[in-house]
Amino acid sequence: MQSLVTICGLLFVIIPAHAHVSEDFKECRQFFFGNMWPEWPPSRYHQEICQTYENNYYFATLYDIKRRIPVYSAYIFEQGNDHPTIPWCIEPQLVNLNLNKNMMRSDDLVKKSQNPKVKLSDIEEVQAVYDDYQVPQYDDYNRGHLNPKGHHKGSSSEATYTLTNVVPQNKMLNAGAWGGYEESLKKILKNCHKAYVVVGAIASTNPEIWIKRNNKRRVNIPDYLWQAYCCTDKQGSPTESGAATAKNTENRVELCSLESLKEFFVKLNKKVELFKNCNAPARKEFTGDCSSVIE
């Protein structure tokens, strides 16, 4: 899987600056309903990325450089069923803003970078790398796409292969209920004129719930996954909505309304607003309680 390369600072330090990494998603607001990105609790470790592949923007990601997982990814659904076979990539601009904005392989960045010259340790400071997902502990997890490759086609599908777009996802959940939910969404969203989707992860606060490599905490294993969508008609007016949550240790998905998803965030003590002006009713089967997955 490849990832789009974006950078967060002019020096090799873990100081969040805005890059492509992009300030307020300036270059890729089109992936958010009404050009309005979610209201999310601020953190100095969060980076706004306009995910770039072959010099085109394909989706947007809020990335946590401390936990080395995405907070959320936002995209516009495309009907497709592509299965790209491209290598995993990283985001150069999370290392340094002067680097290429396109996603690329970490070894290519190390070999080809000149000014500034990049070391693998520089990359590892601010994002996950391929080796993080090769440790024995990872056997219980998949590289779980937030923005799924199956919701895109062609180059757009290839662009999802970035390590800034994946989290350690329980294998049973990824191959089971969550994977089934992503497939069912394809049938639902294909009937929308345009469908805006935001999907995210809630990081674990337990210092032991991490993928570790060389006795170091490398990648946070999230406690929960969540997803929300808003469909619009040809005039851009909302027509339908829905949301879902899942606990990352169980093989079940709870379908609910956007209002119920708000309660999920409230229960986790997070003040979040996803689709501020999406007043469309929830699809009839999205009637559950999304906060019920929280222990």
XYZ file of C-alpha atoms in Angstrom:
295
model
C 0.000 0.000 0.000
C 1.229 3.478 -0.779
C 0.832 6.663 1.109
C 0.846 10.299 0.172
C 3.862 12.244 1.250
C 3.285 15.336 3.292
C 5.552 17.274 5.597
C 5.156 19.119 8.859
C 8.026 21.335 9.483
C 11.173 22.956 8.236
C 13.350 20.958 10.628
C 13.545 17.315 11.669
C 11.637 17.831 14.885
C 8.296 16.712 16.198
C 6.780 20.166 16.141
C 3.500 20.206 14.311
C 3.398 22.822 11.656
C 0.903 22.880 8.844
C 2.071 21.364 5.562
C 0.614 19.028 2.882
C 0.403 18.752 5.558
C -1.851 21.746 4.785
C -3.141 24.567 6.947
C -6.878 24.080 7.447
C -6.949 21.647 4.515
C -6.726 24.641 2.175
C -5.936 22.618 -0.935
C -8.401 19.779 -0.380
C -11.528 21.184 1.243
C -13.576 19.673 -1.571
C -13.476 16.313 0.204
C -15.582 17.689 3.064
C -19.314 18.339 2.845
C -19.860 22.079 2.424
C -16.050 22.522 2.333
C -16.157 22.334 6.130
C -13.816 19.928 7.869
C -14.791 18.381 11.235
C -14.510 20.329 14.455
C -12.115 18.202 16.491
C -10.358 18.685 19.844
C -7.049 20.390 19.006
C -3.687 18.751 19.588
C -0.168 19.929 18.835
C 0.486 16.455 17.436
C -2.223 16.612 14.764
C -1.265 17.296 11.159
C -3.673 18.153 8.341
C -2.722 16.272 5.192
C -4.017 16.685 1.666
C -3.161 13.197 0.485
C -1.265 13.514 -2.779
C -0.466 10.879 -5.383
C 0.957 11.574 -8.840
C 0.539 15.304 -8.073
C -3.236 14.990 -7.539
C -5.229 15.259 -4.328
C -7.433 12.252 -3.568
C -8.572 12.617 0.062
C -7.791 14.384 3.333
C -6.381 13.054 6.595
C -5.917 14.379 10.101
C -2.844 12.500 11.311
C -1.453 12.026 14.830
C 2.353 12.076 14.615
C 2.736 11.043 18.272
C 0.552 7.925 18.083
C 1.428 7.359 14.406
C -2.129 6.679 13.316
C -4.729 8.796 11.505
C -7.425 10.529 13.538
C -9.726 10.497 10.519
C -9.772 10.370 6.731
C -12.316 12.211 4.575
C -13.183 11.323 0.989
C -15.837 11.348 -1.703
C -17.124 7.878 -2.542
C -16.473 6.425 -6.002
C -18.010 3.249 -7.351
C -15.153 0.849 -7.993
C -13.721 -2.532 -7.161
C -10.020 -2.095 -7.820
C -7.344 -4.121 -6.050
C -4.076 -2.215 -6.487
C -0.755 -3.964 -5.978
C 1.508 -1.067 -5.110
C 4.009 -0.859 -2.233
C 3.340 0.805 1.090
C 4.363 4.461 1.186
C 4.922 7.291 3.649
C 4.486 11.070 3.645
C 7.772 12.947 3.044
C 6.387 16.298 4.146
C 5.702 14.999 7.641
C 9.497 14.952 7.881
C 10.240 18.250 6.191
C 8.070 20.663 4.233
C 10.717 21.083 1.574
C 10.356 17.467 0.477
C 8.123 15.959 -2.204
C 4.404 16.280 -1.456
C 3.631 12.950 -3.147
C 3.483 9.708 -1.232
C 6.500 7.472 -1.721
C 8.336 4.477 -0.315
C 10.450 5.223 2.736
C 13.548 3.556 1.269
C 13.198 5.647 -1.897
C 13.026 8.824 0.178
C 16.157 7.863 2.101
C 18.061 7.002 -1.095
C 16.952 9.937 -3.237
C 16.701 12.854 -0.802
C 19.497 15.414 -1.106
C 18.558 18.750 0.398
C 17.667 17.975 3.061
C 19.109 14.476 3.337
C 16.633 12.168 5.107
C 17.462 9.245 7.390
C 15.037 6.443 8.235
C 15.046 7.619 11.848
C 13.737 11.013 10.684
C 10.760 9.305 9.064
C 10.129 7.074 12.077
C 9.936 10.079 14.390
C 6.707 11.363 12.833
C 4.924 8.416 11.211
C 4.575 4.673 11.006
C 6.822 2.746 8.635
C 6.488 -0.654 6.984
C 8.609 -2.459 9.604
C 6.205 -1.418 12.368
C 3.645 -3.779 10.875
C 6.043 -6.738 10.597
C 6.637 -7.453 14.294
C 5.206 -10.698 15.777
C 2.786 -8.705 17.956
C 1.131 -7.482 14.788
C -0.066 -11.012 13.934
C -3.420 -10.250 15.612
C -4.013 -7.175 13.456
C -4.343 -6.022 9.863
C -3.270 -2.764 8.303
C -6.832 -1.532 8.366
C -7.626 1.170 5.809
C -9.705 4.020 7.147
C -10.455 5.287 3.660
C -11.048 1.892 1.981
C -9.499 1.072 -1.377
C -12.797 -0.472 -2.507
C -14.574 2.896 -2.294
C -12.443 4.238 -5.156
C -11.205 3.374 -8.617
C -7.984 3.707 -10.567
C -5.389 6.097 -9.178
C -7.781 7.122 -6.416
C -7.764 3.543 -5.113
C -3.966 3.386 -5.319
C -3.742 6.601 -3.301
C -5.262 4.865 -0.267
C -2.099 2.788 0.115
C -0.463 5.153 2.546
C 0.570 4.327 6.092
C -1.061 7.584 7.141
C -4.402 6.032 6.137
C -4.218 2.823 8.179
C -4.535 1.700 11.790
C -3.843 -1.640 13.480
C -7.260 -3.264 13.131
C -8.324 -6.486 14.762
C -8.116 -9.155 12.037
C -11.489 -10.660 12.907
C -13.214 -7.269 12.740
C -11.450 -6.177 9.550
C -12.288 -9.375 7.682
C -15.683 -9.711 9.327
C -18.199 -7.104 10.444
C -16.266 -3.972 9.454
C -15.296 -5.336 6.064
C -18.907 -6.380 5.516
C -20.083 -2.905 6.471
C -17.720 -1.306 3.936
C -19.114 -3.608 1.244
C -22.719 -2.809 2.177
C -21.924 0.914 2.002
C -20.902 0.510 -1.629
C -24.447 -0.574 -2.443
C -25.933 2.288 -0.438
C -23.678 5.115 -1.614
C -23.803 4.255 -5.314
C -27.369 5.630 -5.327
C -26.228 9.055 -4.085
C -25.380 11.808 -6.534
C -22.413 12.534 -4.267
C -21.470 10.916 -0.959
C -19.129 12.531 1.551
C -17.552 10.121 4.011
C -15.475 10.630 7.144
C -14.006 7.613 8.922
C -11.773 7.611 11.976
C -10.218 5.882 14.943
C -10.191 6.594 18.669
C -6.683 6.023 20.021
C -6.194 3.935 23.137
C -5.100 5.794 26.271
C -3.591 2.583 27.691
C 0.220 2.827 27.376
C 0.356 -0.932 26.795
C -2.041 -0.971 23.828
C 0.621 -0.222 21.242
C 2.576 -2.090 18.610
C 6.120 -2.164 19.946
C 9.361 -2.601 18.042
C 12.829 -2.748 19.577
C 11.185 -2.212 22.981
C 9.742 1.117 21.847
C 6.093 2.087 21.496
C 5.623 2.614 17.786
C 1.958 2.535 16.714
C -1.092 3.059 18.887
C -3.768 0.365 18.618
C -7.120 2.212 18.616
C -9.956 1.252 20.922
C -12.721 2.139 18.458
C -13.447 2.805 14.809
C -16.201 5.128 13.607
C -17.627 6.230 10.263
C -20.200 8.735 8.994
C -21.591 9.730 5.614
C -23.768 12.415 4.074
C -25.366 12.013 0.632
C -26.400 14.937 -1.550
C -28.501 15.475 -4.672
C -27.479 17.286 -7.877
C -28.093 20.639 -6.196
C -25.796 19.750 -3.299
C -28.630 19.395 -0.792
C -28.375 16.583 1.802
C -30.663 13.640 1.105
C -29.541 10.839 3.430
C -27.038 10.137 6.194
C -25.766 7.409 8.456
C -23.004 6.420 10.865
C -21.381 3.396 12.444
C -19.031 2.439 15.279
C -17.093 -0.646 16.307
C -14.925 -1.696 19.233
C -11.541 -2.856 17.959
C -11.642 -6.076 20.015
C -15.072 -7.265 18.868
C -16.546 -8.461 15.593
C -19.647 -6.274 15.440
C -20.645 -2.931 13.950
C -23.362 -0.666 15.336
C -25.332 1.347 12.759
C -26.794 4.657 13.901
C -27.735 8.227 13.001
C -25.364 11.189 12.990
C -27.046 12.350 16.203
C -26.310 9.037 17.866
C -22.688 9.264 16.727
C -22.465 12.593 18.568
C -23.407 10.750 21.759
C -20.603 8.284 21.076
C -18.113 11.164 21.090
C -19.717 12.772 24.149
C -19.376 9.503 26.040
C -15.674 9.576 25.196
C -15.437 13.199 26.429
C -14.766 14.535 22.951
C -16.463 17.604 21.520
C -16.805 16.737 17.833
C -18.870 18.112 14.941
C -18.614 16.158 11.690
C -21.254 17.314 9.182
C -22.368 20.649 10.550
C -25.017 21.318 7.899
C -26.013 17.789 6.942
C -29.617 17.755 8.156
C -30.609 14.724 6.087
C -32.486 11.915 7.842
C -30.697 8.696 8.687
C -31.233 5.733 6.398
C -33.895 3.434 7.850
C -31.516 0.674 8.997
C -29.250 3.173 10.804
C -31.303 3.191 13.995
C -28.935 1.769 16.612
C -27.026 3.332 19.486
C -23.457 4.036 18.433
C -22.348 4.660 22.009
C -23.337 1.111 22.974
C -19.937 -0.169 21.797
C -18.234 1.765 24.627
C -17.590 -0.233 27.774
